[in-house]
Short mmCIF file of C-alpha atoms in Angstrom, two decimals:
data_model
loop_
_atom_site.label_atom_id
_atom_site.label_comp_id
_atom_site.label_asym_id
_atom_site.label_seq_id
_atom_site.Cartn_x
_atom_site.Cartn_y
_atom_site.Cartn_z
CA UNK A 639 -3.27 5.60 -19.72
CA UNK A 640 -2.31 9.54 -19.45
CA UNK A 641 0.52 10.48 -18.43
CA UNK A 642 -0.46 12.60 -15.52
CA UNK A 643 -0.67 8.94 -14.27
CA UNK A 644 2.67 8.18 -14.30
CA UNK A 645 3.73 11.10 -12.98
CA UNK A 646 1.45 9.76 -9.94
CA UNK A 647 2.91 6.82 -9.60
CA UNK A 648 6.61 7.75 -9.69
CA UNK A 649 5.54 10.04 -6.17
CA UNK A 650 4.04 7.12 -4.82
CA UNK A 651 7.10 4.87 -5.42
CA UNK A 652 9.27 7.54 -3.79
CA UNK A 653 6.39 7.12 -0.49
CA UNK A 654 6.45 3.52 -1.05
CA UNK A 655 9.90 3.14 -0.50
CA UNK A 656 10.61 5.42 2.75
CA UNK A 657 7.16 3.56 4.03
CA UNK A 658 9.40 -0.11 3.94
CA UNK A 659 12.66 1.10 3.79
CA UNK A 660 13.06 1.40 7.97
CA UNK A 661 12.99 -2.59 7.56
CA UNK A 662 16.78 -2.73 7.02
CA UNK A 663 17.99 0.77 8.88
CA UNK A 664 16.97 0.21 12.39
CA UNK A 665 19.82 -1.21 13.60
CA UNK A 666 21.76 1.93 12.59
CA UNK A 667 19.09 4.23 13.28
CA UNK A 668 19.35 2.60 17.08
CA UNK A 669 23.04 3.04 17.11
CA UNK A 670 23.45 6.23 15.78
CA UNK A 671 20.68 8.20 17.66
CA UNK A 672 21.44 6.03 21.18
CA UNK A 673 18.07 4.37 21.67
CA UNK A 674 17.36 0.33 21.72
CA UNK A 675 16.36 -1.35 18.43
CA UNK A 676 12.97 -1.71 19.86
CA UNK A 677 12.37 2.01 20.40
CA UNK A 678 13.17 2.39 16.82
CA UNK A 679 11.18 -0.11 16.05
CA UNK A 680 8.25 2.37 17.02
CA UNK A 681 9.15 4.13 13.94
CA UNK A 682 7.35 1.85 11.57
CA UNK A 683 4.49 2.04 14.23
CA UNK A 684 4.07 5.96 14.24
CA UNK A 685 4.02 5.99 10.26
CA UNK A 686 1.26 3.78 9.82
CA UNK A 687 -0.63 5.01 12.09
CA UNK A 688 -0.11 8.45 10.93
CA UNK A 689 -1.13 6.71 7.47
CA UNK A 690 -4.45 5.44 9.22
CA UNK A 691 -5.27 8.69 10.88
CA UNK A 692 -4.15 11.21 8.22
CA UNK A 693 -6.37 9.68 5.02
CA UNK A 694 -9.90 10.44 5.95
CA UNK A 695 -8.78 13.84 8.11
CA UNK A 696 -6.49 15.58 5.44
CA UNK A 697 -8.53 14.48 2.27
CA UNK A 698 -11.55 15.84 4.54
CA UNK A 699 -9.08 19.44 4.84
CA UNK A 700 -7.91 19.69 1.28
CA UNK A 701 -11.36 18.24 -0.63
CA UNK A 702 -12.00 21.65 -2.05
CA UNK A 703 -8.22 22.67 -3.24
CA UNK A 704 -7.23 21.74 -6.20
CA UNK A 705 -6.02 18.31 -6.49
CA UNK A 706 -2.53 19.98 -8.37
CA UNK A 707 -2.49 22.29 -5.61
CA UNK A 708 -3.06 19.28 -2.46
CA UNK A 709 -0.38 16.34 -4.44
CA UNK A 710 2.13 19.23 -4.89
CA UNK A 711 2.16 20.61 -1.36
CA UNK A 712 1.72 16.63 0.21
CA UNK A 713 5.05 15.78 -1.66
CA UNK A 714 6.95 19.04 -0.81
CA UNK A 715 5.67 18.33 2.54
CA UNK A 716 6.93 14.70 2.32
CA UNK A 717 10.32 15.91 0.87
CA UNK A 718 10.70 17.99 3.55
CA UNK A 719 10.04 15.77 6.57
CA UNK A 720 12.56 13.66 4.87
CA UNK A 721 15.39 16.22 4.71
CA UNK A 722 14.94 16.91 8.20
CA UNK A 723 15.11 13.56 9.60
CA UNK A 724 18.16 12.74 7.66
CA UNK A 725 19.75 15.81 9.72
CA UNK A 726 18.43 15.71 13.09
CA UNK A 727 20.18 13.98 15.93
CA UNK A 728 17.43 14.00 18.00
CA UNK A 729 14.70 10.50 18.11
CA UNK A 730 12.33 12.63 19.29
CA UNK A 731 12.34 14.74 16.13
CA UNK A 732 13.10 11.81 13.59
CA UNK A 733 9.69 10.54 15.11
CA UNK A 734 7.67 13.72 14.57
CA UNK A 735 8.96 13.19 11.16
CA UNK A 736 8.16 9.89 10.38
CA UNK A 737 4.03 11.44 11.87
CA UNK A 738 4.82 14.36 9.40
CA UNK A 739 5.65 12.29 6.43
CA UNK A 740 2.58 9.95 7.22
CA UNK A 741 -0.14 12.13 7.06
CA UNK A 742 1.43 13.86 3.52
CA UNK A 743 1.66 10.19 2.35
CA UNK A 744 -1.85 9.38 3.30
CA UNK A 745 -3.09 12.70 1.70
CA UNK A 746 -1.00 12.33 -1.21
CA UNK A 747 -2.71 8.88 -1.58
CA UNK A 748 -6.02 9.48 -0.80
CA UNK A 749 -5.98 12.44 -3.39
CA UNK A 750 -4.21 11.11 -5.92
CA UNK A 751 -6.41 7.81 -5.99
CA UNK A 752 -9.90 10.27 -6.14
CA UNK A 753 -7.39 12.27 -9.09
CA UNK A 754 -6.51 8.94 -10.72
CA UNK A 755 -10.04 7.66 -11.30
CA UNK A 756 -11.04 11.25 -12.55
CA UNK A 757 -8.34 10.69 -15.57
CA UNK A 758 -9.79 7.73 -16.95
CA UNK A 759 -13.12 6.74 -18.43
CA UNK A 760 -15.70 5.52 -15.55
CA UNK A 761 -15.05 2.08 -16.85
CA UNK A 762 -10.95 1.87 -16.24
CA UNK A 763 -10.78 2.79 -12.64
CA UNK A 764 -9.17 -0.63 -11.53
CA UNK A 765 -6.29 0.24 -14.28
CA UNK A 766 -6.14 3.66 -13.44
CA UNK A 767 -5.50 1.87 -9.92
CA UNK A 768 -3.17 -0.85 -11.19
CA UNK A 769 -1.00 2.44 -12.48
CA UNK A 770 -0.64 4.19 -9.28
CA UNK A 771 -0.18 1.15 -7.04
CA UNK A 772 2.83 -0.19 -9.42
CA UNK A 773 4.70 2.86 -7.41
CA UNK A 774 4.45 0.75 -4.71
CA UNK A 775 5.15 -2.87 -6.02
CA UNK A 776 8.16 -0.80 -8.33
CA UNK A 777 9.22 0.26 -4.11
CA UNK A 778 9.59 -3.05 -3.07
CA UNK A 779 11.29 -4.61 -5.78
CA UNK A 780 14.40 -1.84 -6.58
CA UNK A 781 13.07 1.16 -4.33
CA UNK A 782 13.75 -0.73 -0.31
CA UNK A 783 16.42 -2.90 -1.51
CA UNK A 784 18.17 0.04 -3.10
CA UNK A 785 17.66 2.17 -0.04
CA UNK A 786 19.24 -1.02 2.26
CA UNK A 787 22.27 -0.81 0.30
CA UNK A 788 22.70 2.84 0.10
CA UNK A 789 22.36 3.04 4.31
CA UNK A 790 24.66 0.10 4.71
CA UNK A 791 27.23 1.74 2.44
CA UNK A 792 26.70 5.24 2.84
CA UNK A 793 24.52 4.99 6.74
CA UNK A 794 21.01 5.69 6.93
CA UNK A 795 20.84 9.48 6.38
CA UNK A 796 21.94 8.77 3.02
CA UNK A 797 18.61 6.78 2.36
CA UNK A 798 16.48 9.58 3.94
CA UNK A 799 18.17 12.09 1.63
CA UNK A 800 17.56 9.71 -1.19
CA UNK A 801 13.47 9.47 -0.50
CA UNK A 802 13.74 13.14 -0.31
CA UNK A 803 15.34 13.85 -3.86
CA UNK A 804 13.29 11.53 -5.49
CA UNK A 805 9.95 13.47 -4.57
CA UNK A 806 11.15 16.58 -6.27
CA UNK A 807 11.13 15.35 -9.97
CA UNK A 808 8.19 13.99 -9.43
CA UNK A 809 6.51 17.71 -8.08
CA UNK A 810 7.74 18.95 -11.11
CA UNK A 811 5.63 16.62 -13.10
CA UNK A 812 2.73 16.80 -11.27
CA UNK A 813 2.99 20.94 -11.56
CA UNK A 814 3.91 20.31 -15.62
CA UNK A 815 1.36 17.11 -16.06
CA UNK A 816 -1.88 18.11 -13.80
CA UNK A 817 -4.11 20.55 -15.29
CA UNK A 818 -4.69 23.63 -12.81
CA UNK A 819 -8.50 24.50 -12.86
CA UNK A 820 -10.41 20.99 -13.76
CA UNK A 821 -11.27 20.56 -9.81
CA UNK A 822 -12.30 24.01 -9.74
CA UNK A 823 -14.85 23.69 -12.22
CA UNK A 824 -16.23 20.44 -11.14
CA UNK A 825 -16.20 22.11 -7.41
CA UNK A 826 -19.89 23.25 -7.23
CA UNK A 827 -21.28 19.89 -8.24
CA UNK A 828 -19.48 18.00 -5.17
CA UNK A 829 -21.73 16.85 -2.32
CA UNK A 830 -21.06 17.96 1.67
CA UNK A 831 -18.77 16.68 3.24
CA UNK A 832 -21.85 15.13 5.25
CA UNK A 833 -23.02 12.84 2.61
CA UNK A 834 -19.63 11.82 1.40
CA UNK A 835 -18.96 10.98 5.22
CA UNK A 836 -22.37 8.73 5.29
CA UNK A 837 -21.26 6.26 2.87
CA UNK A 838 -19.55 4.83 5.04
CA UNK A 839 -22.74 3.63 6.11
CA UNK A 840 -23.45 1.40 3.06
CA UNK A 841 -23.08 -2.35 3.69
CA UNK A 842 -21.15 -3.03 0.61
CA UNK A 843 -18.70 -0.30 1.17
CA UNK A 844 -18.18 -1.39 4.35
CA UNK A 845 -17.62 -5.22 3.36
CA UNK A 846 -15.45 -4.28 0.42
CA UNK A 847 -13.36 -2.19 2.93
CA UNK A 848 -13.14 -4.85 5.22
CA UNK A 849 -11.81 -7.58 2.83
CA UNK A 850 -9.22 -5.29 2.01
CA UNK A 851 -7.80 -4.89 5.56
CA UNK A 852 -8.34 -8.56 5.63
CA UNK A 853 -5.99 -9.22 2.78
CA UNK A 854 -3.89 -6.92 3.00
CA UNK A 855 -3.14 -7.92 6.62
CA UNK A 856 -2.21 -10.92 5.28
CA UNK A 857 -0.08 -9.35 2.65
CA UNK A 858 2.01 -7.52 5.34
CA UNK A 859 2.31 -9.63 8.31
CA UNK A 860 4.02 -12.41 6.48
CA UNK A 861 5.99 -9.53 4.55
CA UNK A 862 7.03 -8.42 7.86
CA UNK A 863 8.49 -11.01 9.22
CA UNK A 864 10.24 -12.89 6.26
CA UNK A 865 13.88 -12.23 6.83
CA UNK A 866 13.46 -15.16 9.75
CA UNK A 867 12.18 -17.57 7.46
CA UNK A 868 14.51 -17.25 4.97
CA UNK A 869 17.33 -17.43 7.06
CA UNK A 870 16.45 -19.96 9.69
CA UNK A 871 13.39 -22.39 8.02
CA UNK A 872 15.09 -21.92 5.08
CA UNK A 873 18.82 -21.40 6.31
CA UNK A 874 20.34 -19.15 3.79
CA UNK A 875 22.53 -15.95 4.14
CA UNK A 876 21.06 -12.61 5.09
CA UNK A 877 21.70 -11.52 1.26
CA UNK A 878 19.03 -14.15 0.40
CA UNK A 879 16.54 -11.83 2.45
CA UNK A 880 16.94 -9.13 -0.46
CA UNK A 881 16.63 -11.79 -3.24
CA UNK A 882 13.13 -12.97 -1.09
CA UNK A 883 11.54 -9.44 -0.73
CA UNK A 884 12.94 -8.69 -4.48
CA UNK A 885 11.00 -11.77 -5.84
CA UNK A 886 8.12 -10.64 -3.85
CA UNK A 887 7.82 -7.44 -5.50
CA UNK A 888 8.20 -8.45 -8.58
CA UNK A 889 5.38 -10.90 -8.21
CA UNK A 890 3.58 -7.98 -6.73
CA UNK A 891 4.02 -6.04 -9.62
CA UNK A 892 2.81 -8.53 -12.34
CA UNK A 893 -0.21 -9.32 -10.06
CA UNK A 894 -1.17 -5.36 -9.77
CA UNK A 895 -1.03 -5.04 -13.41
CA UNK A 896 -3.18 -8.46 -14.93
CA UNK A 897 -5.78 -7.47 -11.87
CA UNK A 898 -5.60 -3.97 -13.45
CA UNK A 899 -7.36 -5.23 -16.44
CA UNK A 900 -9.85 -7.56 -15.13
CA UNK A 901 -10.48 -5.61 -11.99
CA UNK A 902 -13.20 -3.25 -13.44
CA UNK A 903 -14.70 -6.25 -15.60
CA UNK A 904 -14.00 -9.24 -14.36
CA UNK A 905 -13.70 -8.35 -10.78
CA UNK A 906 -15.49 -11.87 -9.38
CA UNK A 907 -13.01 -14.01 -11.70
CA UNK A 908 -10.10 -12.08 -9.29
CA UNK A 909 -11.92 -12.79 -6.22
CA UNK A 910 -13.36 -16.96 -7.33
CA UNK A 911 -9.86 -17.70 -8.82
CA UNK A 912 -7.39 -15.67 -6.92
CA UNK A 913 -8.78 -15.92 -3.39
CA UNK A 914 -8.39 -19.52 -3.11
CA UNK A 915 -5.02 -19.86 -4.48
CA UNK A 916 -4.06 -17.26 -2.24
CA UNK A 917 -5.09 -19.22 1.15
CA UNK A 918 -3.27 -22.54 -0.12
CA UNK A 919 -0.47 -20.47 -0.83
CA UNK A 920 0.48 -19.19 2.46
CA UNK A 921 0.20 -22.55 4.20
CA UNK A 922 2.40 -24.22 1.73
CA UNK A 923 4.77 -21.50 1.99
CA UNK A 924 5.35 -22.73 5.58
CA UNK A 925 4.92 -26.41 4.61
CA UNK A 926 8.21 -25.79 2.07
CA UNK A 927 10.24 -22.94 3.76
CA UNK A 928 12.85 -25.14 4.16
CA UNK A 929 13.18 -25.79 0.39
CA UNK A 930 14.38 -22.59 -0.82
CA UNK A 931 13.56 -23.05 -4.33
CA UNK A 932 9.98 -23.80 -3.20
CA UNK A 933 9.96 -20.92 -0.87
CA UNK A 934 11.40 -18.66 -3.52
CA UNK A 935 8.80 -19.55 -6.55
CA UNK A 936 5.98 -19.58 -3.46
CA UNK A 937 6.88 -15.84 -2.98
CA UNK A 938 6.64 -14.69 -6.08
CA UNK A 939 3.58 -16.31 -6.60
CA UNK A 940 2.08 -15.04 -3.10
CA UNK A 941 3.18 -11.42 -4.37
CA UNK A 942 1.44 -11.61 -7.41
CA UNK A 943 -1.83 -13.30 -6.32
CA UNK A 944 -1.88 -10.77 -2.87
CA UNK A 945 -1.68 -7.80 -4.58
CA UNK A 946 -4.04 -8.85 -7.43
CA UNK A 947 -6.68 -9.76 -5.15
CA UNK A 948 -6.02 -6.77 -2.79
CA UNK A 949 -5.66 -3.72 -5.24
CA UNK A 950 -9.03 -5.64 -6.76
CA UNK A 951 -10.60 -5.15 -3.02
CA UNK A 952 -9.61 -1.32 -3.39
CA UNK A 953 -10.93 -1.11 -6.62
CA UNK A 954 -14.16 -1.99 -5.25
CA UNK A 955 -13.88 0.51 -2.68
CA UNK A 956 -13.50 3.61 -4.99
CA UNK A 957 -16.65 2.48 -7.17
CA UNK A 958 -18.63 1.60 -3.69
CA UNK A 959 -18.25 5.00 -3.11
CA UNK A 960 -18.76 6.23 -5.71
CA UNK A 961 -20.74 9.00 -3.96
CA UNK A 962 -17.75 10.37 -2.43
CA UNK A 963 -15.95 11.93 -4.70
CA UNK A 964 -13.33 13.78 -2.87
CA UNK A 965 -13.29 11.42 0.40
CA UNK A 966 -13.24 7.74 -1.88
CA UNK A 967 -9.79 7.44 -2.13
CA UNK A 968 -9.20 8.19 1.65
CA UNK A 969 -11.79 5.25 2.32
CA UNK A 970 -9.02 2.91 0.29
CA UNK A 971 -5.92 4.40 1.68
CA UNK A 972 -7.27 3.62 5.22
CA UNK A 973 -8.37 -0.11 4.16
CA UNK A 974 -4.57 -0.08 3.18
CA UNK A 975 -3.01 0.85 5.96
CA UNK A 976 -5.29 -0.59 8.69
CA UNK A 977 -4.30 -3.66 7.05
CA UNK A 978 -0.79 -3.00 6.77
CA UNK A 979 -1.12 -1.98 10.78
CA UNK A 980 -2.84 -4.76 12.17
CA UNK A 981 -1.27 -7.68 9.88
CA UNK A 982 2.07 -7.58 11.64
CA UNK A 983 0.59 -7.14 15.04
CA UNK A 984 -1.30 -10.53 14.36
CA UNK A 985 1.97 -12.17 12.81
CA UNK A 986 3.80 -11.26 15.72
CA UNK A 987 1.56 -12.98 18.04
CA UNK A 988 2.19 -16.22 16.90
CA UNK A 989 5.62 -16.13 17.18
CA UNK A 990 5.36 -17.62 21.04
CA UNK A 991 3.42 -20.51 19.40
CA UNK A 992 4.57 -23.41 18.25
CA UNK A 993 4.61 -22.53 14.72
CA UNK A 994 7.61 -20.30 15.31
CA UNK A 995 8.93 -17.85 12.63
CA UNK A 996 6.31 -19.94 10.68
CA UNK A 997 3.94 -18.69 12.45
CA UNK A 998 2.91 -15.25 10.52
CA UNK A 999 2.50 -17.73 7.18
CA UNK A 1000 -0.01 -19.66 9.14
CA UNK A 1001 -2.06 -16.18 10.33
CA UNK A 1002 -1.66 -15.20 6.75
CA UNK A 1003 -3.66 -17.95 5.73
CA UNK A 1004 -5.76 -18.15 8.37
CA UNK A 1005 -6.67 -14.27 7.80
CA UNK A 1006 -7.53 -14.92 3.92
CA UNK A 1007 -10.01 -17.94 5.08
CA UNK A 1008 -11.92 -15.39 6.59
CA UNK A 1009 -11.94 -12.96 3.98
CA UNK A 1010 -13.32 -15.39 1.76
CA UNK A 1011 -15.91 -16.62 3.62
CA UNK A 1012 -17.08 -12.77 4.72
CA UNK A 1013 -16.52 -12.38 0.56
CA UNK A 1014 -19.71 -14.97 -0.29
CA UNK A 1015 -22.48 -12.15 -0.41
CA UNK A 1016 -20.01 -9.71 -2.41
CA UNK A 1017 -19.01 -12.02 -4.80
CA UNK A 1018 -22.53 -13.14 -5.61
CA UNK A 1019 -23.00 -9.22 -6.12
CA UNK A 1020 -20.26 -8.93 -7.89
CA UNK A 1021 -20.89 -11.50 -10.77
CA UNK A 1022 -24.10 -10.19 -11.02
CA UNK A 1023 -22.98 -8.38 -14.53
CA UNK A 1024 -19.84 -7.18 -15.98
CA UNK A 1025 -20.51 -3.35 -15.89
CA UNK A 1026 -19.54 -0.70 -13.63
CA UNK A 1027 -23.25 0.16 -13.37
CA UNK A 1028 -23.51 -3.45 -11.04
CA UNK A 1029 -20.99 -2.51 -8.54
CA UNK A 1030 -22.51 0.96 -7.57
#
């Protein structure tokens, strides 16, 4: 894989990490700036919506800049909104940041995942993929834990100012890794805007984006609410809660990189194998919550199976649309995040149930059946052949 790559991912871990790192601040965030938990709480809320919004709109502003140009000035951006939040003392203002550093994070993402499949050989998009998105799964297992413990030693600010200084080593390799003209010269053979916009009328786009909000809804409402069942159904410490989301990252990461190289090849093996391991997985994760050795290997497990079948999902989405060059990897950045948005909304619902703090486990599941019952006439498609030529 290039290095230009790396350089890719290391921005995206520094995103990743301010996008989960609120998890463990609010509190002090509350405190500090004199509103309730709750209103803090809207925080999370205005980011990934901000996420949702800001992929298709600012990779629709910046499709003809340069993609050097558009990943430098999105992390600047990002650094930026960052250094101001960790000085203001107003909420309202820390919340325009949080919409400021959303929208550079979406645009960063949805460029970098167009960039990422340009750098690679038509054939090795899904590991081009598995690259980028280890910035993320890299996040949650040092990147939010790290951040937790720097605001509860040092207060939040500190963690703000962290995310902040992290983006600018990796603007300096993007400037010293991207080359400056290659989007320019491929610029006059791009379609409109117009036609890259009426993909999104394609059935199988549209079903591969949907199983990714599907899963990945999953993914992040039971992420969202673990601390509970770790320490009531499982009745450990609150330190166990960084041990949990630490084993779930790492699980995350090994699943991100074996789906990286059978995603482009073996994509239907992910989806047959992975799929239904994944929806027994979440119901006997609240079956043995209260046995915390079960509950801890079960994590690790559900990390590495979630994000293999999920970044697998995305994959799909940047060859589906294929005919979008500059607007494909906003298409997967919204599947993301309108997964990551609506999973904890569903997970939160059952907690008046009588499932409990159980009760986003259960949804999880529940939300994967359906994914792989929509997933019948894709699959079929899928394991059609084993080239890229099947899948666009």
């Amino acid at each position: 894989m290039p290095l230009p790559l790396y350089l890719l991912a290391m921005a995206v871990f520094a995103m990743g990490t301010s996008e989960f790192m609120l998890a463990g601040l609010l509190p002090d965030i509350a405190s500090d700036l004199d509103v309730t938990v709750g209103t803090a709480g809207t925080l999370t809320s205005a980011f990934a919506v901000g996420m949702i919004v800001g992929a298709p709109l600012v990779a629709a502003l910046a499709r003809n800049w340069p993609s050097r140009s558009s990943l430098l000035g999105f992390i600047l951006t990002f650094a930026a909104a960052h250094a101001v939040g960790a000085i203001t003392t107003s909420f309202p203002i820390l919340f325009a940041t949080r919409v400021v550093a959303a929208l550079a994070n979406a645009g960063f993402l949805a460029v970098a995942l167009t960039a990422a499949a340009t750098l690679v050989s038509p054939d090795k998009k899904g590991r081009a993929l598995a690259v980028l998105l280890s910035g993320t799964t890299v996040a949650t297992i040092a990147g939010v834990p790290g951040g937790s413990v720097l605001g509860t030693v040092l207060g939040w600010r500190a963690t703000f100012w962290a995310v902040a200084a992290l983006c600018l080593p990796a603007a300096l390799g993007i400037l010293k890794g991207l080359p400056a003209g290659r989007d320019e010269d491929e610029a006059t053979g791009r379609p409109a805007l117009r036609a890259e916009l009426a993909q999104l009328k394609q059935p199988r786009l549209i079903l591969a984006m949907l199983l990714g909000v599907l899963v990945n809804a999953a993914t992040f409402g039971s992420l969202t609410f673990l601390a509970p069942v770790v320490t009531d159904s499982a009745g450990l410490g609150e330190l166990w809660i960084s041990v949990a989301l630490v084993l779930f990252g790492a699980g995350s990461f090994v699943g991100v990189t074996v789906a990286g190289r059978l995603s482009d090849r073996r994509p239907g093996l992910v989806i047959a194998v992975g799929g239904p391991l994944l929806f027994i997985g979440w119901p006997a994760l609240a079956m043995l919550a209260n046995e915390p050795v079960a509950l801890f290997i079960l994590l690790f497990v559900q990390g590495a199976l979630s994000f293999a079948l999920g970044s697998t999902l995305i994959t799909r989405v940047l060859y589906e649309a294929a005919g979008a060059p500059t607007m494909a990897g906003s298409y997967a950045t919204a599947a993301l995040n309108v997964g990551a948005a609506v999973g904890p909304v569903i997970a939160a619902a059952t907690f008046n149930t009588e499932a409990g703090d159980l009760g986003p486990l259960w949804a999880s599941g529940l939300l994967v059946a359906v994914a792989l019952l929509i997933a019948f006439p894709l699959l079929s498609a899928i394991t059609a052949g084993r080239s890229t030529e099947v899948l666009r």
